[in-house]
Amino acid sequence: MNRALVKKTIISERKVGESEVSVFIIIYLFFSSDREVNIKGKFRESYLLPALSIKPVLHPDSPIPREKLNPPTPSIYLESKRDAFSPVLLQFCTDAKNPVTVIRGLAGSLRLNLGLFSTKSLVEANGEHAVEVRTQVQQPADENWNTAGSAQTWPCESSRSHTTIAKYAQYQASSFQESLQVHIQTSTIFISDQKSIGKIIKFGTNIDLSDPKRWKPQLQELLKLPAFMRVSSTDNMLSHVGHTILGMNTVQLYMKVPGSRTPGHQENNNFSSVNINIGPGDCEWFAVHEHYWEAINDFCEKHGVDYLTGSWWPVLEDLYQANIPVYRFIQRPGDLVWINAGTVHWVQAVGWCNNIAWNVGPLNPYQYQLALERFEWNEVKKVKSIVPMIHVSWNVARTIKITDANTYKMIRHCLLQSMKHIQILRDQLTAAGKKISYQSRVKDEPAYYCNECDVEVFNLLFVTSENSSRKTYVVHCEDCARRRSPSMTGVVVLEQYRECALLMSDSLSLSLSLSLSLSLYLF
Ligand SMILES: [Zn+2]
């Protein structure tokens, strides 16, 4: 049996308040290279432990009556600014049973100046800023016709091009003027334009508002939001990535005309999201609980469109037939939509409007579990996990005091699996006589992904030099490195952490240190 690897345990005390003393136990694990190798196979274990699952049980077995397939959307009307900062709001939004929450008039109760995101202000601020354009066919929100117009279907392709904020603003304004004239002629006043079908429209999407210098007043205004909704906060996992993930831990803007569609999707790695309608028009939302994502995935497969990377618009009747409840609601200007972890959703503009959105990762067991589940599913489907969950888990464990016992257990399990993976890999490399070079991480160094299969590569990097004169280095995962060269010739193995230091706190720390030494001993 291998000797225990825990070489040093430091117990330190820190005064937190007048009376409270927290005990922090730091466990340094030195990975020794001289251990006997007794594991031949590859590490293929999950980072999740099924016994720790905290998913809610929804409608076990019994069919849902038709009238209950359109449940009312969980909604909150804030009476005062104080309500917005109440812990009850966070609890409600992150409740695993609430796939989506609309917070009515949030902008009003917090006195947010949404005018800063109006088309006029945006043009004045940065008219030349880049806008991605989706060209789409305008259709009623609950319909999606095939190109022949003969039947409803799931795929909804749109072509992509680019423009600027100023040019899109012109298009948005002239589209509005045009419809006013049409309506004046028919002597009817409509705020929306949903009657027209088949018109070609342009949707201005993924406009990057990350630059703090360029968008200072806009970004500052969003600091008025409650902490858990902000772009950045301590308990937000995305604030512990250590680098920018555009549109996830930064703000994105959407500029719309009626009919602009955001096709069905779950957020990257099942993270939660915040979306504020700037107005003046409304948006219509459709949302389905995470519990049903596999059923929706099956529909996509049946229609030949990729669930994770393709564009699809669910046919509502298909969902009802499959006994899947759909939340459907209107988001008015100033309303904030909170998309809970893993919720499948799709959105269509009813009127002319702008929206701002970003992701958040509230540190709770439901969010953490779903993020890791999607991390593993992405690997199976060879889709990149935009959130490097192993890197984030280590960062979170090092920097946040985790008070929730379930979150703590899940993260601990993930880190143990991560260490086990590293141990096995290192042992195998050493046994094969492969040298491992230590190269510590620098500040703001991003997480790494395999150049071939897009899997996250943590701590042990398999590096090749693609062009020796220009010194371009490419990172691979173990599998892809071996595929290139079974003996790994020309592959340098870099290790980024000399030792994995874990910092945990309070009563939870004892169980951590015990099980850590135990599991390492059992290797
Ligand atoms: Zn790979």
Short mmCIF file of C-alpha atoms and ligand atoms in Angstrom, two decimals:
data_model
loop_
_atom_site.label_atom_id
_atom_site.label_comp_id
_atom_site.label_asym_id
_atom_site.label_seq_id
_atom_site.Cartn_x
_atom_site.Cartn_y
_atom_site.Cartn_z
CA MET A 1 0.00 0.00 0.00
CA ASN A 2 1.15 3.50 -0.71
CA ARG A 3 2.16 5.70 2.12
CA ALA A 4 -0.03 8.59 3.01
CA LEU A 5 0.67 11.68 1.02
CA VAL A 6 -0.36 14.31 3.47
CA LYS A 7 2.96 15.63 4.62
CA LYS A 8 2.04 18.79 6.38
CA THR A 9 -1.01 20.04 8.17
CA ILE A 10 -1.10 23.54 9.49
CA ILE A 11 -3.75 24.61 11.89
CA SER A 12 -4.08 28.31 12.28
CA GLU A 13 -6.54 30.51 14.06
CA ARG A 14 -7.94 33.78 12.94
CA LYS A 15 -10.01 36.27 14.86
CA VAL A 16 -13.09 37.05 12.86
CA GLY A 17 -15.10 39.15 15.27
CA GLU A 18 -15.01 40.03 18.93
CA SER A 19 -15.86 36.54 20.06
CA GLU A 20 -15.95 34.34 17.01
CA VAL A 21 -12.85 32.35 16.21
CA SER A 22 -12.68 30.44 12.99
CA VAL A 23 -10.31 27.57 12.62
CA PHE A 24 -8.80 27.14 9.23
CA ILE A 25 -6.99 24.00 8.35
CA ILE A 26 -4.64 24.15 5.45
CA ILE A 27 -3.68 20.87 3.96
CA TYR A 28 -0.75 20.82 1.63
CA LEU A 29 -0.60 17.77 -0.51
CA PHE A 30 2.74 17.10 -1.99
CA PHE A 31 2.53 14.76 -4.86
CA SER A 32 5.50 12.47 -4.60
CA SER A 33 6.89 11.03 -7.78
CA ASP A 34 8.51 7.99 -6.23
CA ARG A 35 5.35 6.09 -5.37
CA GLU A 36 4.81 2.63 -6.73
CA VAL A 37 2.42 2.65 -9.63
CA ASN A 38 -0.50 0.34 -9.17
CA ILE A 39 -3.07 1.83 -11.48
CA LYS A 40 -2.88 0.93 -15.12
CA GLY A 41 -6.24 2.10 -16.46
CA LYS A 42 -7.32 5.57 -17.31
CA PHE A 43 -9.17 7.87 -14.94
CA ARG A 44 -12.75 7.89 -16.17
CA GLU A 45 -14.65 8.65 -13.02
CA SER A 46 -17.29 11.34 -12.64
CA TYR A 47 -16.65 14.53 -10.71
CA LEU A 48 -20.17 14.10 -9.33
CA LEU A 49 -21.44 11.69 -6.71
CA PRO A 50 -25.03 10.58 -7.47
CA ALA A 51 -25.73 10.21 -3.74
CA LEU A 52 -25.20 13.96 -3.34
CA SER A 53 -27.76 14.90 -6.01
CA ILE A 54 -30.26 17.47 -4.83
CA LYS A 55 -32.46 17.73 -7.91
CA PRO A 56 -36.15 18.22 -7.12
CA VAL A 57 -38.58 15.41 -7.86
CA LEU A 58 -41.09 16.79 -10.36
CA HIS A 59 -44.43 15.12 -11.03
CA PRO A 60 -43.34 11.52 -10.43
CA ASP A 61 -44.91 9.34 -13.14
CA SER A 62 -48.40 10.86 -13.12
CA PRO A 63 -49.39 12.64 -16.33
CA ILE A 64 -50.00 16.37 -15.99
CA PRO A 65 -53.51 17.46 -17.02
CA ARG A 66 -53.53 19.63 -20.13
CA GLU A 67 -54.65 22.76 -18.30
CA LYS A 68 -51.63 22.53 -16.01
CA LEU A 69 -49.14 22.49 -18.89
CA ASN A 70 -49.28 26.30 -18.93
CA PRO A 71 -48.32 27.07 -15.32
CA PRO A 72 -48.27 30.68 -14.11
CA THR A 73 -44.76 32.12 -14.19
CA PRO A 74 -43.26 32.74 -10.74
CA SER A 75 -43.46 36.51 -10.45
CA ILE A 76 -42.41 39.04 -7.86
CA TYR A 77 -43.73 42.56 -7.47
CA LEU A 78 -41.31 44.66 -5.45
CA GLU A 79 -42.93 47.25 -3.24
CA SER A 80 -39.76 48.97 -2.17
CA LYS A 81 -36.03 49.07 -2.62
CA ARG A 82 -35.71 47.13 0.62
CA ASP A 83 -37.60 44.17 -0.88
CA ALA A 84 -35.00 43.92 -3.63
CA PHE A 85 -32.26 43.37 -1.07
CA SER A 86 -34.19 40.89 1.03
CA PRO A 87 -32.62 37.41 1.28
CA VAL A 88 -36.08 36.05 0.43
CA LEU A 89 -35.66 37.26 -3.16
CA LEU A 90 -32.42 35.30 -3.61
CA GLN A 91 -34.04 32.24 -2.08
CA PHE A 92 -37.04 32.49 -4.39
CA CYS A 93 -35.01 32.99 -7.57
CA THR A 94 -32.59 30.15 -6.84
CA ASP A 95 -35.28 27.70 -5.66
CA ALA A 96 -34.81 24.58 -7.79
CA LYS A 97 -38.58 24.39 -8.26
CA ASN A 98 -38.72 27.82 -9.94
CA PRO A 99 -37.20 27.52 -13.42
CA VAL A 100 -37.74 31.21 -14.09
CA THR A 101 -38.70 34.29 -12.08
CA VAL A 102 -39.93 37.62 -13.44
CA ILE A 103 -39.26 40.55 -11.19
CA ARG A 104 -41.77 43.14 -12.27
CA GLY A 105 -40.69 46.75 -12.34
CA LEU A 106 -37.31 46.07 -10.73
CA ALA A 107 -35.71 48.95 -12.60
CA GLY A 108 -38.36 51.30 -11.21
CA SER A 109 -38.03 50.24 -7.60
CA LEU A 110 -34.23 50.49 -7.73
CA ARG A 111 -34.42 53.75 -9.71
CA LEU A 112 -32.18 52.28 -12.40
CA ASN A 113 -31.59 54.70 -15.24
CA LEU A 114 -32.31 52.35 -18.13
CA GLY A 115 -32.14 55.33 -20.48
CA LEU A 116 -28.39 54.73 -20.48
CA PHE A 117 -29.08 51.62 -22.61
CA SER A 118 -31.56 53.26 -24.99
CA THR A 119 -30.62 53.20 -28.64
CA LYS A 120 -30.07 56.97 -28.60
CA SER A 121 -27.63 56.79 -25.63
CA LEU A 122 -25.79 53.80 -27.11
CA VAL A 123 -25.24 55.59 -30.42
CA GLU A 124 -23.98 58.66 -28.58
CA ALA A 125 -21.67 56.57 -26.38
CA ASN A 126 -20.13 54.22 -28.99
CA GLY A 127 -21.85 54.36 -32.35
CA GLU A 128 -19.04 52.56 -34.14
CA HIS A 129 -19.13 49.57 -31.77
CA ALA A 130 -19.53 46.15 -33.42
CA VAL A 131 -22.91 44.39 -33.65
CA GLU A 132 -23.48 40.80 -34.74
CA VAL A 133 -26.59 40.56 -36.94
CA ARG A 134 -28.94 37.58 -37.35
CA THR A 135 -31.16 37.72 -40.37
CA GLN A 136 -34.42 35.94 -39.62
CA VAL A 137 -37.96 35.44 -40.91
CA GLN A 138 -40.63 37.15 -38.84
CA GLN A 139 -43.25 34.71 -37.49
CA PRO A 140 -45.84 34.60 -34.71
CA ALA A 141 -44.11 33.73 -31.41
CA ASP A 142 -45.73 30.30 -31.06
CA GLU A 143 -45.09 29.16 -34.62
CA ASN A 144 -42.00 28.05 -36.53
CA TRP A 145 -42.54 27.14 -40.17
CA ASN A 146 -40.21 25.17 -42.43
CA THR A 147 -38.71 27.00 -45.41
CA ALA A 148 -41.46 25.71 -47.72
CA GLY A 149 -44.09 27.09 -45.33
CA SER A 150 -45.89 23.75 -45.40
CA ALA A 151 -45.43 22.54 -41.82
CA GLN A 152 -44.20 23.60 -38.39
CA THR A 153 -40.76 22.36 -37.46
CA TRP A 154 -37.94 22.71 -34.89
CA PRO A 155 -34.87 23.92 -36.82
CA CYS A 156 -34.70 27.70 -37.22
CA GLU A 157 -31.61 28.73 -39.09
CA SER A 158 -30.53 32.34 -39.34
CA SER A 159 -27.61 33.79 -41.27
CA ARG A 160 -24.93 35.85 -39.55
CA SER A 161 -23.35 39.17 -40.53
CA HIS A 162 -21.88 42.25 -38.85
CA THR A 163 -22.68 45.94 -38.53
CA THR A 164 -22.26 48.82 -36.03
CA ILE A 165 -24.53 50.18 -33.28
CA ALA A 166 -25.18 53.37 -35.30
CA LYS A 167 -26.17 51.44 -38.42
CA TYR A 168 -28.39 49.02 -36.55
CA ALA A 169 -29.97 51.98 -34.75
CA GLN A 170 -30.90 53.44 -38.12
CA TYR A 171 -32.45 50.14 -39.19
CA GLN A 172 -34.33 49.81 -35.87
CA ALA A 173 -35.73 53.37 -36.18
CA SER A 174 -36.75 53.05 -39.82
CA SER A 175 -38.42 49.70 -39.16
CA PHE A 176 -40.47 51.43 -36.45
CA GLN A 177 -41.36 54.42 -38.69
CA GLU A 178 -42.39 52.09 -41.46
CA SER A 179 -44.80 50.18 -39.27
CA LEU A 180 -46.29 53.40 -37.90
CA GLN A 181 -47.12 54.46 -41.44
CA VAL A 182 -48.69 51.10 -42.22
CA HIS A 183 -50.82 51.36 -39.10
CA ILE A 184 -51.83 54.97 -39.71
CA GLN A 185 -52.99 53.95 -43.17
CA THR A 186 -55.18 51.22 -41.70
CA SER A 187 -56.23 53.70 -38.99
CA THR A 188 -55.30 51.22 -36.25
CA ILE A 189 -52.68 51.81 -33.61
CA PHE A 190 -50.61 48.80 -32.65
CA ILE A 191 -47.69 48.89 -30.29
CA SER A 192 -46.51 45.65 -31.76
CA ASP A 193 -46.24 44.33 -35.24
CA GLN A 194 -46.84 40.63 -34.77
CA LYS A 195 -49.39 40.21 -37.55
CA SER A 196 -46.88 40.28 -40.39
CA ILE A 197 -45.44 36.95 -41.40
CA GLY A 198 -42.62 36.14 -43.74
CA LYS A 199 -40.93 39.53 -43.54
CA ILE A 200 -37.13 39.39 -43.37
CA ILE A 201 -35.86 41.04 -40.20
CA LYS A 202 -32.49 41.75 -38.60
CA PHE A 203 -31.67 41.07 -34.94
CA GLY A 204 -28.68 42.90 -33.41
CA THR A 205 -27.12 40.43 -30.98
CA ASN A 206 -24.15 39.73 -28.66
CA ILE A 207 -23.03 43.36 -28.46
CA ASP A 208 -20.09 43.33 -26.07
CA LEU A 209 -20.34 45.85 -23.23
CA SER A 210 -17.35 44.48 -21.31
CA ASP A 211 -14.99 47.45 -21.72
CA PRO A 212 -15.17 49.38 -18.42
CA LYS A 213 -13.78 52.55 -20.00
CA ARG A 214 -16.14 52.63 -22.95
CA TRP A 215 -19.27 51.72 -21.01
CA LYS A 216 -18.52 53.26 -17.63
CA PRO A 217 -21.90 54.94 -16.86
CA GLN A 218 -23.82 51.88 -18.08
CA LEU A 219 -21.81 49.38 -16.03
CA GLN A 220 -21.86 51.63 -12.97
CA GLU A 221 -25.66 51.80 -13.09
CA LEU A 222 -25.84 48.00 -12.81
CA LEU A 223 -24.02 48.12 -9.46
CA LYS A 224 -27.36 49.29 -8.01
CA LEU A 225 -28.71 45.73 -8.41
CA PRO A 226 -28.83 43.33 -5.44
CA ALA A 227 -25.46 41.55 -5.09
CA PHE A 228 -26.62 38.15 -6.31
CA MET A 229 -27.83 39.64 -9.62
CA ARG A 230 -24.73 41.74 -10.27
CA VAL A 231 -22.25 40.94 -13.02
CA SER A 232 -19.66 40.36 -10.31
CA SER A 233 -20.01 39.33 -6.66
CA THR A 234 -18.28 37.14 -4.09
CA ASP A 235 -20.84 34.34 -4.19
CA ASN A 236 -20.90 34.25 -7.98
CA MET A 237 -18.78 31.36 -9.33
CA LEU A 238 -18.18 33.34 -12.53
CA SER A 239 -16.34 35.94 -10.46
CA HIS A 240 -13.80 33.25 -9.59
CA VAL A 241 -12.85 32.18 -13.10
CA GLY A 242 -9.89 34.56 -13.00
CA HIS A 243 -10.49 35.81 -16.53
CA THR A 244 -13.16 37.28 -18.77
CA ILE A 245 -15.76 35.05 -20.42
CA LEU A 246 -17.47 37.45 -22.82
CA GLY A 247 -21.22 37.56 -22.28
CA MET A 248 -20.99 35.41 -19.16
CA ASN A 249 -19.14 37.49 -16.60
CA THR A 250 -19.53 40.59 -18.75
CA VAL A 251 -22.64 42.37 -20.06
CA GLN A 252 -24.08 41.82 -23.52
CA LEU A 253 -26.64 43.98 -25.28
CA TYR A 254 -29.35 42.93 -27.72
CA MET A 255 -31.07 45.35 -30.13
CA LYS A 256 -34.36 44.10 -31.52
CA VAL A 257 -37.24 44.71 -33.91
CA PRO A 258 -40.48 42.70 -33.61
CA GLY A 259 -39.94 39.02 -34.31
CA SER A 260 -36.24 38.95 -33.32
CA ARG A 261 -35.65 35.46 -31.99
CA THR A 262 -33.23 33.98 -29.49
CA PRO A 263 -33.62 30.26 -30.25
CA GLY A 264 -34.04 27.60 -27.56
CA HIS A 265 -31.07 26.92 -25.29
CA GLN A 266 -29.74 26.33 -21.81
CA GLU A 267 -27.03 28.77 -20.74
CA ASN A 268 -23.38 27.72 -21.00
CA ASN A 269 -22.72 25.03 -18.38
CA ASN A 270 -26.26 25.48 -17.10
CA PHE A 271 -25.44 28.76 -15.40
CA SER A 272 -28.20 31.15 -14.36
CA SER A 273 -28.83 34.38 -16.22
CA VAL A 274 -30.17 37.85 -15.69
CA ASN A 275 -32.00 39.74 -18.46
CA ILE A 276 -33.42 43.27 -18.25
CA ASN A 277 -35.73 44.65 -20.91
CA ILE A 278 -34.78 48.27 -21.63
CA GLY A 279 -37.89 48.81 -23.79
CA PRO A 280 -39.74 50.57 -25.26
CA GLY A 281 -41.40 47.36 -26.56
CA ASP A 282 -42.03 43.98 -24.87
CA CYS A 283 -40.46 40.54 -25.19
CA GLU A 284 -42.24 37.20 -25.01
CA TRP A 285 -40.52 34.37 -23.14
CA PHE A 286 -40.96 30.60 -23.10
CA ALA A 287 -39.27 28.49 -20.43
CA VAL A 288 -39.11 24.79 -19.48
CA HIS A 289 -37.66 23.31 -16.29
CA GLU A 290 -34.21 21.68 -16.52
CA HIS A 291 -35.85 18.37 -15.63
CA TYR A 292 -37.17 18.10 -19.23
CA TRP A 293 -33.99 18.99 -21.15
CA GLU A 294 -33.39 15.44 -22.30
CA ALA A 295 -36.89 15.21 -23.77
CA ILE A 296 -36.23 18.43 -25.69
CA ASN A 297 -32.85 17.05 -26.75
CA ASP A 298 -34.72 14.05 -28.20
CA PHE A 299 -37.03 16.34 -30.21
CA CYS A 300 -33.98 18.13 -31.60
CA GLU A 301 -32.37 14.83 -32.58
CA LYS A 302 -35.58 13.74 -34.28
CA HIS A 303 -35.56 16.96 -36.32
CA GLY A 304 -31.90 16.67 -37.20
CA VAL A 305 -30.75 19.74 -35.29
CA ASP A 306 -28.00 19.64 -32.65
CA TYR A 307 -29.38 20.45 -29.20
CA LEU A 308 -26.17 22.04 -27.87
CA THR A 309 -24.90 23.91 -30.91
CA GLY A 310 -27.82 24.18 -33.35
CA SER A 311 -30.68 26.69 -33.67
CA TRP A 312 -34.15 25.40 -32.83
CA TRP A 313 -37.56 26.80 -31.86
CA PRO A 314 -39.77 24.28 -30.04
CA VAL A 315 -43.18 23.49 -31.53
CA LEU A 316 -45.37 24.05 -28.47
CA GLU A 317 -47.82 21.31 -29.41
CA ASP A 318 -44.95 18.77 -29.40
CA LEU A 319 -44.06 19.78 -25.84
CA TYR A 320 -47.66 19.54 -24.62
CA GLN A 321 -48.04 16.12 -26.27
CA ALA A 322 -44.92 15.03 -24.37
CA ASN A 323 -46.47 16.28 -21.13
CA ILE A 324 -43.91 19.06 -20.68
CA PRO A 325 -45.12 22.22 -18.89
CA VAL A 326 -44.14 25.48 -20.58
CA TYR A 327 -43.95 28.81 -18.78
CA ARG A 328 -44.94 31.65 -21.11
CA PHE A 329 -44.91 35.32 -20.18
CA ILE A 330 -44.36 38.89 -21.33
CA GLN A 331 -41.32 40.85 -20.13
CA ARG A 332 -42.11 44.55 -20.11
CA PRO A 333 -39.61 47.41 -19.97
CA GLY A 334 -37.95 47.48 -16.55
CA ASP A 335 -38.81 43.82 -15.81
CA LEU A 336 -35.90 41.58 -14.87
CA VAL A 337 -36.03 37.92 -15.88
CA TRP A 338 -34.01 35.51 -13.75
CA ILE A 339 -33.33 32.26 -15.60
CA ASN A 340 -32.53 29.65 -12.97
CA ALA A 341 -29.79 27.03 -13.43
CA GLY A 342 -30.42 24.76 -16.41
CA THR A 343 -33.74 26.25 -17.56
CA VAL A 344 -34.42 25.74 -21.27
CA HIS A 345 -35.73 29.00 -22.76
CA TRP A 346 -36.43 30.86 -26.00
CA VAL A 347 -37.37 34.49 -26.51
CA GLN A 348 -39.03 36.63 -29.16
CA ALA A 349 -39.34 40.41 -29.32
CA VAL A 350 -42.95 41.58 -29.49
CA GLY A 351 -42.04 45.22 -30.02
CA TRP A 352 -38.94 47.32 -30.70
CA CYS A 353 -36.62 47.00 -27.74
CA ASN A 354 -33.12 46.57 -26.34
CA ASN A 355 -32.17 43.99 -23.70
CA ILE A 356 -29.10 43.58 -21.54
CA ALA A 357 -28.05 40.20 -20.15
CA TRP A 358 -25.25 38.31 -18.43
CA ASN A 359 -24.76 35.06 -16.52
CA VAL A 360 -24.39 34.42 -12.82
CA GLY A 361 -23.38 31.32 -10.89
CA PRO A 362 -24.85 31.60 -7.40
CA LEU A 363 -22.91 29.25 -5.17
CA ASN A 364 -25.62 26.76 -4.22
CA PRO A 365 -25.66 22.97 -4.61
CA TYR A 366 -28.27 22.96 -7.40
CA GLN A 367 -26.31 25.40 -9.57
CA TYR A 368 -23.02 23.64 -8.86
CA GLN A 369 -24.41 20.18 -9.63
CA LEU A 370 -26.02 21.28 -12.91
CA ALA A 371 -22.86 23.11 -13.99
CA LEU A 372 -20.73 20.00 -13.40
CA GLU A 373 -23.30 17.74 -15.07
CA ARG A 374 -23.19 19.86 -18.21
CA PHE A 375 -19.38 20.02 -17.96
CA GLU A 376 -19.33 16.22 -18.22
CA TRP A 377 -22.04 16.03 -20.90
CA ASN A 378 -20.14 18.58 -23.01
CA GLU A 379 -17.10 16.32 -22.84
CA VAL A 380 -19.17 13.38 -24.11
CA LYS A 381 -20.55 15.53 -26.95
CA LYS A 382 -17.11 17.08 -27.67
CA VAL A 383 -18.50 20.55 -27.02
CA LYS A 384 -16.34 23.07 -25.19
CA SER A 385 -17.39 23.91 -21.62
CA ILE A 386 -17.21 27.69 -21.68
CA VAL A 387 -16.85 27.61 -17.89
CA PRO A 388 -13.72 25.63 -16.90
CA MET A 389 -15.37 23.94 -13.94
CA ILE A 390 -12.30 22.21 -12.45
CA HIS A 391 -10.32 25.45 -12.46
CA VAL A 392 -13.34 27.31 -11.01
CA SER A 393 -13.93 24.65 -8.32
CA TRP A 394 -10.35 24.97 -7.06
CA ASN A 395 -10.56 28.77 -7.12
CA VAL A 396 -13.87 28.77 -5.27
CA ALA A 397 -12.55 26.37 -2.61
CA ARG A 398 -9.51 28.56 -2.11
CA THR A 399 -11.31 31.88 -1.88
CA ILE A 400 -14.86 31.47 -0.61
CA LYS A 401 -15.96 30.29 2.79
CA ILE A 402 -18.55 27.70 1.82
CA THR A 403 -21.26 27.61 4.43
CA ASP A 404 -23.80 25.34 2.75
CA ALA A 405 -23.10 21.70 3.64
CA ASN A 406 -24.32 20.22 0.34
CA THR A 407 -22.34 22.65 -1.79
CA TYR A 408 -19.33 21.89 0.36
CA LYS A 409 -19.69 18.11 -0.09
CA MET A 410 -20.08 18.43 -3.85
CA ILE A 411 -17.07 20.69 -4.28
CA ARG A 412 -15.00 18.49 -1.99
CA HIS A 413 -15.87 15.44 -4.04
CA CYS A 414 -14.99 17.21 -7.27
CA LEU A 415 -11.61 18.30 -5.90
CA LEU A 416 -10.83 14.82 -4.60
CA GLN A 417 -11.61 13.41 -8.02
CA SER A 418 -9.47 16.11 -9.59
CA MET A 419 -6.54 15.20 -7.33
CA LYS A 420 -7.04 11.52 -7.99
CA HIS A 421 -6.97 12.18 -11.71
CA ILE A 422 -3.73 14.13 -11.37
CA GLN A 423 -2.13 11.45 -9.17
CA ILE A 424 -2.90 8.64 -11.57
CA LEU A 425 -1.76 10.61 -14.55
CA ARG A 426 1.47 11.64 -12.89
CA ASP A 427 2.23 8.12 -11.73
CA GLN A 428 1.73 6.74 -15.19
CA LEU A 429 3.90 9.39 -16.79
CA THR A 430 6.67 8.92 -14.25
CA ALA A 431 6.54 5.15 -14.59
CA ALA A 432 6.90 5.54 -18.35
CA GLY A 433 9.96 7.70 -17.78
CA LYS A 434 8.31 10.89 -18.98
CA LYS A 435 9.73 14.04 -17.44
CA ILE A 436 7.28 16.50 -15.84
CA SER A 437 8.45 20.11 -15.78
CA TYR A 438 7.09 22.52 -13.25
CA GLN A 439 5.92 25.88 -14.52
CA SER A 440 3.87 27.88 -12.07
CA ARG A 441 0.89 29.89 -13.19
CA VAL A 442 1.14 33.63 -13.65
CA LYS A 443 -1.47 36.19 -12.67
CA ASP A 444 -4.63 36.17 -14.81
CA GLU A 445 -3.41 33.12 -16.72
CA PRO A 446 -6.50 31.60 -18.31
CA ALA A 447 -7.72 28.04 -17.89
CA TYR A 448 -6.57 25.67 -20.62
CA TYR A 449 -8.48 23.61 -23.13
CA CYS A 450 -7.32 20.83 -25.41
CA ASN A 451 -6.60 22.11 -28.90
CA GLU A 452 -8.24 19.03 -30.46
CA CYS A 453 -11.20 18.01 -28.31
CA ASP A 454 -11.89 21.22 -26.29
CA VAL A 455 -11.85 19.40 -22.93
CA GLU A 456 -10.54 21.44 -19.99
CA VAL A 457 -6.91 20.59 -19.23
CA PHE A 458 -6.10 21.20 -15.58
CA ASN A 459 -2.66 21.28 -13.92
CA LEU A 460 -0.90 18.76 -16.18
CA LEU A 461 -0.59 20.29 -19.66
CA PHE A 462 0.60 18.32 -22.68
CA VAL A 463 2.34 20.91 -24.81
CA THR A 464 3.74 20.78 -28.33
CA SER A 465 5.56 23.47 -30.22
CA GLU A 466 3.81 23.93 -33.56
CA ASN A 467 6.22 26.37 -35.09
CA SER A 468 9.62 26.37 -33.45
CA SER A 469 10.71 29.66 -34.99
CA ARG A 470 7.63 31.58 -33.87
CA LYS A 471 7.37 29.75 -30.56
CA THR A 472 3.68 28.90 -30.72
CA TYR A 473 2.77 26.40 -28.08
CA VAL A 474 -0.33 24.26 -28.26
CA VAL A 475 -1.98 22.56 -25.26
CA HIS A 476 -3.50 19.09 -25.59
CA CYS A 477 -5.22 16.70 -23.22
CA GLU A 478 -3.54 13.37 -22.44
CA ASP A 479 -5.67 11.42 -24.94
CA CYS A 480 -5.07 13.77 -27.83
CA ALA A 481 -1.35 14.03 -27.03
CA ARG A 482 -1.09 10.22 -27.13
CA ARG A 483 -3.08 10.10 -30.35
CA ARG A 484 -0.47 12.35 -31.96
CA SER A 485 2.39 10.30 -30.59
CA PRO A 486 1.83 7.17 -28.45
CA SER A 487 5.29 7.56 -26.91
CA MET A 488 4.72 11.32 -26.46
CA THR A 489 7.82 12.29 -28.40
CA GLY A 490 7.82 16.02 -28.96
CA VAL A 491 5.35 16.51 -26.14
CA VAL A 492 6.41 18.47 -23.07
CA VAL A 493 4.45 17.82 -19.88
CA LEU A 494 4.05 20.93 -17.78
CA GLU A 495 2.73 20.93 -14.25
CA GLN A 496 1.16 24.19 -13.05
CA TYR A 497 0.75 23.57 -9.34
CA ARG A 498 3.62 22.19 -7.29
CA GLU A 499 1.21 21.22 -4.60
CA CYS A 500 -2.49 21.51 -4.36
CA ALA A 501 -3.30 23.59 -1.36
CA LEU A 502 -6.77 23.39 -0.04
CA LEU A 503 -8.24 25.89 2.30
CA MET A 504 -11.41 25.01 4.07
CA SER A 505 -12.96 26.41 7.15
CA ASP A 506 -14.85 25.81 10.34
CA SER A 507 -16.52 22.58 11.35
CA LEU A 508 -16.49 21.30 7.80
CA SER A 509 -12.72 21.34 7.68
CA LEU A 510 -12.22 18.38 9.98
CA SER A 511 -14.25 16.01 7.88
CA LEU A 512 -12.39 17.27 4.86
CA SER A 513 -8.96 16.61 6.28
CA LEU A 514 -9.99 13.18 7.50
CA SER A 515 -11.50 11.98 4.28
CA LEU A 516 -8.70 13.55 2.26
CA SER A 517 -5.97 11.60 3.98
CA LEU A 518 -8.15 8.52 3.90
CA SER A 519 -8.90 8.63 0.21
CA LEU A 520 -5.35 9.45 -0.69
CA TYR A 521 -4.17 6.57 1.44
CA LEU A 522 -6.53 4.27 -0.41
CA PHE A 523 -5.05 5.16 -3.78
ZN ZN B 1 -8.14 16.35 -26.28
#
